[in-house]
Short mmCIF file of C-alpha atoms in Angstrom, two decimals:
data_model
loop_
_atom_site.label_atom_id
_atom_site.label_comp_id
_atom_site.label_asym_id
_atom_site.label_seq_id
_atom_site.Cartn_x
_atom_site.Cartn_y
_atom_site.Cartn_z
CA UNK B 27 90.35 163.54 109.39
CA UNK B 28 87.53 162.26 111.82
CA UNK B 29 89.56 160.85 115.32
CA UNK B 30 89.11 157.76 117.60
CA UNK B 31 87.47 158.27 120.54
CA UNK B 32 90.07 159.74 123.11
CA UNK B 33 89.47 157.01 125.54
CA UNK B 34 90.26 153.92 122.68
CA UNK B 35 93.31 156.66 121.82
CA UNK B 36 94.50 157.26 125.51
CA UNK B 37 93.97 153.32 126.19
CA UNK B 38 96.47 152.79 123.34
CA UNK B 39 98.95 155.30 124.15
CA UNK B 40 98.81 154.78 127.37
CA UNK B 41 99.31 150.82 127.42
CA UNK B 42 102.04 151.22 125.00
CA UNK B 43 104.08 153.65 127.10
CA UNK B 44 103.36 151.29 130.55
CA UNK B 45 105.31 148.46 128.31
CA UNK B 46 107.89 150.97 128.25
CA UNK B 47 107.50 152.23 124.60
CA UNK B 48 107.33 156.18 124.96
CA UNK B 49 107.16 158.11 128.30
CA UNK B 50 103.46 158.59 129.96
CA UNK B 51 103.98 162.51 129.10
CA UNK B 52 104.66 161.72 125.54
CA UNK B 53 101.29 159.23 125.18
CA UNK B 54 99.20 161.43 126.48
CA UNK B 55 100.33 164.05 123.61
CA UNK B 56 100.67 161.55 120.96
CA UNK B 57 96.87 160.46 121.69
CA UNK B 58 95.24 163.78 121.85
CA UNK B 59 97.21 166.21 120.20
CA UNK B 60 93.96 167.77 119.39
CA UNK B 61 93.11 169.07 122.82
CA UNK B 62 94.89 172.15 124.93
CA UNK B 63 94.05 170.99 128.08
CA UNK B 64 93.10 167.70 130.29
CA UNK B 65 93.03 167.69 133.90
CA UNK B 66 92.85 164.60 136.08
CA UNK B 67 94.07 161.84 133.59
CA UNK B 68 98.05 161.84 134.15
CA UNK B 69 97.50 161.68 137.85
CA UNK B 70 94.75 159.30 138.03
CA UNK B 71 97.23 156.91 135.06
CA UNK B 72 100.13 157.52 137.53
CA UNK B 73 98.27 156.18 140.47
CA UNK B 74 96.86 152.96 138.45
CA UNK B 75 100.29 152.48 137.32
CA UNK B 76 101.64 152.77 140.79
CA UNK B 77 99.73 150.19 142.27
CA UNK B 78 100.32 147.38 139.52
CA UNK B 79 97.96 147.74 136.74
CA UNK B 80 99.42 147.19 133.13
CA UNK B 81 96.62 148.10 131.02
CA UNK B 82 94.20 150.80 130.48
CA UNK B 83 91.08 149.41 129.16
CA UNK B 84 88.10 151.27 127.08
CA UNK B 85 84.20 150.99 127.33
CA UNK B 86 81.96 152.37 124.88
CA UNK B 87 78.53 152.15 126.24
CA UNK B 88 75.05 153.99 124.67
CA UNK B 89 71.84 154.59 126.35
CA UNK B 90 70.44 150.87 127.02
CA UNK B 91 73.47 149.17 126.54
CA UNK B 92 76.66 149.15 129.11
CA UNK B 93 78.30 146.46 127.29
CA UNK B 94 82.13 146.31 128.50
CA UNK B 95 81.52 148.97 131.08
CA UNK B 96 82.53 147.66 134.30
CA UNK B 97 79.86 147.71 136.97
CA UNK B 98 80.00 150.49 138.98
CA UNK B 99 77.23 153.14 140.85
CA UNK B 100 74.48 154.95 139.24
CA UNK B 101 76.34 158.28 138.80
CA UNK B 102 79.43 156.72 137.14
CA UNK B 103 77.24 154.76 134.93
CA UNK B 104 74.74 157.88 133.93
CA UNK B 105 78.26 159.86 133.34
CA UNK B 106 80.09 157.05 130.95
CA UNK B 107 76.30 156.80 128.76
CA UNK B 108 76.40 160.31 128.73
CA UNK B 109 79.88 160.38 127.61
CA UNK B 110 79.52 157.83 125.68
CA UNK B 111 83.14 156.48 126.27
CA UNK B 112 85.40 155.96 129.83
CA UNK B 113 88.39 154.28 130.97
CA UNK B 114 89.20 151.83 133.29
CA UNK B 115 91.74 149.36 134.89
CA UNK B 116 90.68 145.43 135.52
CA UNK B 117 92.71 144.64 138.59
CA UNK B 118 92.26 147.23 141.07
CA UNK B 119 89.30 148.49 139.61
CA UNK B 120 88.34 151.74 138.78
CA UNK B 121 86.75 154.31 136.08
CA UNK B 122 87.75 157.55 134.23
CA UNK B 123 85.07 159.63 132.55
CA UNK B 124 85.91 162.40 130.58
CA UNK B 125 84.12 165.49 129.41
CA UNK B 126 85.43 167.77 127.07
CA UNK B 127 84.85 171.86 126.79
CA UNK B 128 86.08 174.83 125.03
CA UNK B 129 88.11 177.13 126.76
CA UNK B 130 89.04 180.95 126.07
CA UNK B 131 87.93 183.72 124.27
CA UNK B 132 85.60 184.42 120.61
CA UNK B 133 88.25 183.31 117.73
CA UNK B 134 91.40 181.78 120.36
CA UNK B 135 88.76 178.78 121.62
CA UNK B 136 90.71 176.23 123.00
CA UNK B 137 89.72 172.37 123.73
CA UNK B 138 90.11 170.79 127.18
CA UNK B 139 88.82 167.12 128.79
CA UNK B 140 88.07 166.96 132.14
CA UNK B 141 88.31 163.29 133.51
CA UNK B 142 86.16 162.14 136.68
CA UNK B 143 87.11 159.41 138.45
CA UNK B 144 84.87 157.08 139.97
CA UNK B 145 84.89 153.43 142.02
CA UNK B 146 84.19 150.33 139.33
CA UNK B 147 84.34 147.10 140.37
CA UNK B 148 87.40 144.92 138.71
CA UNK B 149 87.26 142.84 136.18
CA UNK B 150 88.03 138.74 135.47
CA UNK B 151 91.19 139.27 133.32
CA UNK B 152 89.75 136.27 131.47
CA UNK B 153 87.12 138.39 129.74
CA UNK B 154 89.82 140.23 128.04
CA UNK B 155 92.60 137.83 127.01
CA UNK B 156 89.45 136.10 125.27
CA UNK B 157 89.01 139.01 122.91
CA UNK B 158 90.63 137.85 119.67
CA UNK B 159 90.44 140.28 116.70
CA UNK B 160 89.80 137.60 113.70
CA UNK B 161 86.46 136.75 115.32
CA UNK B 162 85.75 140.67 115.83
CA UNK B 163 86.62 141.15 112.36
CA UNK B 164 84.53 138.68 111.21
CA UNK B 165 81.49 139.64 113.41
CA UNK B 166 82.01 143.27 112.13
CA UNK B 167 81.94 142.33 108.58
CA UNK B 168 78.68 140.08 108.90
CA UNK B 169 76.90 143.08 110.49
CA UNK B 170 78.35 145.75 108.14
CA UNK B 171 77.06 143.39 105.06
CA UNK B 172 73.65 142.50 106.45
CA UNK B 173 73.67 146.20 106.90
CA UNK B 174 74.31 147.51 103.80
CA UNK B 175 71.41 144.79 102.55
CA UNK B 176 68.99 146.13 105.04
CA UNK B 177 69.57 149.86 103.56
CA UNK B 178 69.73 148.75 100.52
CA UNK B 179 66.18 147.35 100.41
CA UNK B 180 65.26 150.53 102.59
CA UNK B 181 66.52 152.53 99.35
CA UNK B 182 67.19 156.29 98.89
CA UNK B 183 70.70 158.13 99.89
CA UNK B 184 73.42 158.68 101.59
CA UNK B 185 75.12 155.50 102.47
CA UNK B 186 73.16 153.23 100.92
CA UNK B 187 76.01 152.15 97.89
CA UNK B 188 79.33 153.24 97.74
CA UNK B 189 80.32 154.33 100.62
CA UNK B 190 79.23 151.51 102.40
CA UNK B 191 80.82 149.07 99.12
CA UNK B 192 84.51 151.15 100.16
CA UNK B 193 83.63 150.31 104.18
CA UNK B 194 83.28 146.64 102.92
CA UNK B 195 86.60 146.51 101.43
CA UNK B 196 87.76 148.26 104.08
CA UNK B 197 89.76 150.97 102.15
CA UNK B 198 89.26 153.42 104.60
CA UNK B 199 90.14 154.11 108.17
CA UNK B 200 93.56 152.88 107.49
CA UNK B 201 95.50 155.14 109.79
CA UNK B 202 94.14 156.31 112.91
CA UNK B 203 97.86 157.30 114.42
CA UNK B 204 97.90 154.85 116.77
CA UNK B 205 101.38 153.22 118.75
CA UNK B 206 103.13 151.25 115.84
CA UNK B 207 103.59 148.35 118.78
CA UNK B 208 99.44 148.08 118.24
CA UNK B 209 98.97 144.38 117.34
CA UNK B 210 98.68 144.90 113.05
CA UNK B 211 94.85 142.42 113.25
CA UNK B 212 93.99 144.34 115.61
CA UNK B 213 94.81 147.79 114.19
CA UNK B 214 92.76 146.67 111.62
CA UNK B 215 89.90 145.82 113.42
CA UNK B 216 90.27 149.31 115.28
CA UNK B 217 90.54 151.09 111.71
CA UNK B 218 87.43 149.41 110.23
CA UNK B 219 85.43 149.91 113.27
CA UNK B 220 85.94 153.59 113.85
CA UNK B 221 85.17 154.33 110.01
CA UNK B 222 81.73 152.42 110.14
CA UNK B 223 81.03 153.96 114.02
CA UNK B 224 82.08 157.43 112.09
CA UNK B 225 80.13 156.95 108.94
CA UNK B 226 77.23 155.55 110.43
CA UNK B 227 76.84 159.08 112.39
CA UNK B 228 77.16 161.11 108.88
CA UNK B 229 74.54 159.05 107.77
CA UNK B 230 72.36 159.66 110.58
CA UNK B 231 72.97 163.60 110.46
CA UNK B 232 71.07 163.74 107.26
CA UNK B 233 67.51 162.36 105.80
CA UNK B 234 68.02 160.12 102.79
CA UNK B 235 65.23 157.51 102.73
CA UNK B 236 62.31 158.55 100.38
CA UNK B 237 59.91 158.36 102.52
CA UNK B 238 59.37 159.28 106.64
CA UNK B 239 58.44 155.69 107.59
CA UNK B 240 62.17 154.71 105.60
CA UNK B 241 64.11 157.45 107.02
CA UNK B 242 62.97 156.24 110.70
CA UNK B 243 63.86 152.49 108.89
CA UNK B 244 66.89 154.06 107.92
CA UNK B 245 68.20 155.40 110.99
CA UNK B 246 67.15 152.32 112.97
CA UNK B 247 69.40 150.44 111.37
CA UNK B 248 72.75 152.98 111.11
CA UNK B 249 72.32 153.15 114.94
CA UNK B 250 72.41 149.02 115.34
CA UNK B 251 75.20 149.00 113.12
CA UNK B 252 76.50 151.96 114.48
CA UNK B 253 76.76 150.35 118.03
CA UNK B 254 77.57 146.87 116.95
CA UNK B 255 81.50 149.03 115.58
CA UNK B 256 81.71 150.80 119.03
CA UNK B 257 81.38 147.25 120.98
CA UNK B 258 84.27 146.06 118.29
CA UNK B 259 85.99 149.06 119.03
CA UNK B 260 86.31 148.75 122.25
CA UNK B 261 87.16 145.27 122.28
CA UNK B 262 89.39 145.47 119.99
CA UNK B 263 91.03 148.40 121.51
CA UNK B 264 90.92 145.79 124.95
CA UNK B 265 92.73 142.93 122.89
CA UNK B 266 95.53 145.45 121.68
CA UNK B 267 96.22 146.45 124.90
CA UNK B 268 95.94 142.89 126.41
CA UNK B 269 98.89 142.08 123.84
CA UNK B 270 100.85 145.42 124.75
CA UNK B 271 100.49 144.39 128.64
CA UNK B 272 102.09 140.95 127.68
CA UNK B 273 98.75 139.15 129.25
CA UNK B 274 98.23 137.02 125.76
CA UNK B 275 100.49 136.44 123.09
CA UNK B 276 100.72 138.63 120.07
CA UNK B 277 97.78 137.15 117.62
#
């Protein structure tokens, strides 16, 4: 089935096994068991860890829109927006980018993720023990309904019925193989956002409007709904881990 991004996966793992659920070894494995190789993660987790931080925190920014990244300098930033996805800590500061490859020879490819590290300024922990996963829930639904109106009205197929009717009810993206010690609102924030974030890019991989001026209608709106359930994502990822860290209370 369709994965998490591996930085909301990592940021999971990871938190979980800095609260002393599973060793750092075994959360890296558990959140990407599909890829062979990473290099520079463990020792860039060890160091944060080192030096006091409790949490590892995810940003999902798109071109035009660095919501939850951290500020940081022009060449981190391009590299996250390229990436589409980083890591970073709040206290110390600090940024992990990764960038994945194949690896090997025709018919034995393997999969590796290379993360960069790069200077980010921290973070007011404040901005993250705010996150609470009823109002991201709630947000997330209002968009995913005015959504499914807008393409509606736009008209033609796919993902203009009942696919987006079973994303309503939320029947899918139930189990994303996340820590069991993930917060259960929030896991279900997490689960409905990374189904709409991954059915909004089917829809946009094919032409389903009847006419050109509705497929570029069409697409306009899967990618505003399609960012609007990477923001939740990531903040819902960034309450989890706020609850696994022990900063806020289990909500």
């Amino acid at each position: 089935m369709p994965e998490l991004p591996a930085s909301v996966r990592v940021a999971a793992w990871v938190t979980h096994a800095w609260a002393g659920g599973v060793t750092l070894t075994q959360a890296v494995e558990r959140a990407l068991p599909d890829i062979d190789h990473t290099e520079g993660l463990v020792e860039q987790l060890r160091l944060w860890r080192d030096l006091g931080e409790a949490a590892v925190l995810v940003a999902l920014p798109g071109p035009g829109d660095l919501a939850g990244l951290p500020r940081c300098g022009p060449v981190a930033t391009d590299a996250a927006v390229e990436a589409g996805e980083a890591l970073y800590v709040a206290g110390l500061g600090g940024l992990l980018v990764p960038s994945t490859s194949t690896f090997g020879s025709e018919g034995a490819r393997g999969v590796r993720i290379d993360w960069m590290a790069h200077d980010a300024d921290p973070i007011p922990p404040h901005r993250i023990e705010a996150l609470e996963p009823s109002q991201l829930e709630r947000h997330l639904r209002r968009t995913l309904l005015a959504a499914i109106d807008e393409l509606d009205a736009i008209g033609g197929t796919p993902w203009a019925d009942d696919l987006a009717r079973d994303l309503a009810d939320d029947r899918l993206g139930a189990d994303w193989a996340l820590p069991d010690a993930l917060p259960e609102r929030a896991r279900k924030v997490i689960g409905l956002a990374g189904t709409v974030s991954i059915a909004t890019e089917l829809g946009l991989q094919a032409s389903g409007a009847i006419t050109a001026a509705g497929d570029e209608a069409r697409a306009t709106a899967l990618r505003a709904l399609r960012r609007e359930s990477e923001r939740c994502l990531a903040d819902a990822t960034n309450a989890a881990c706020a609850t696994m860290a022990g900063w806020v209370p289990a909500r």
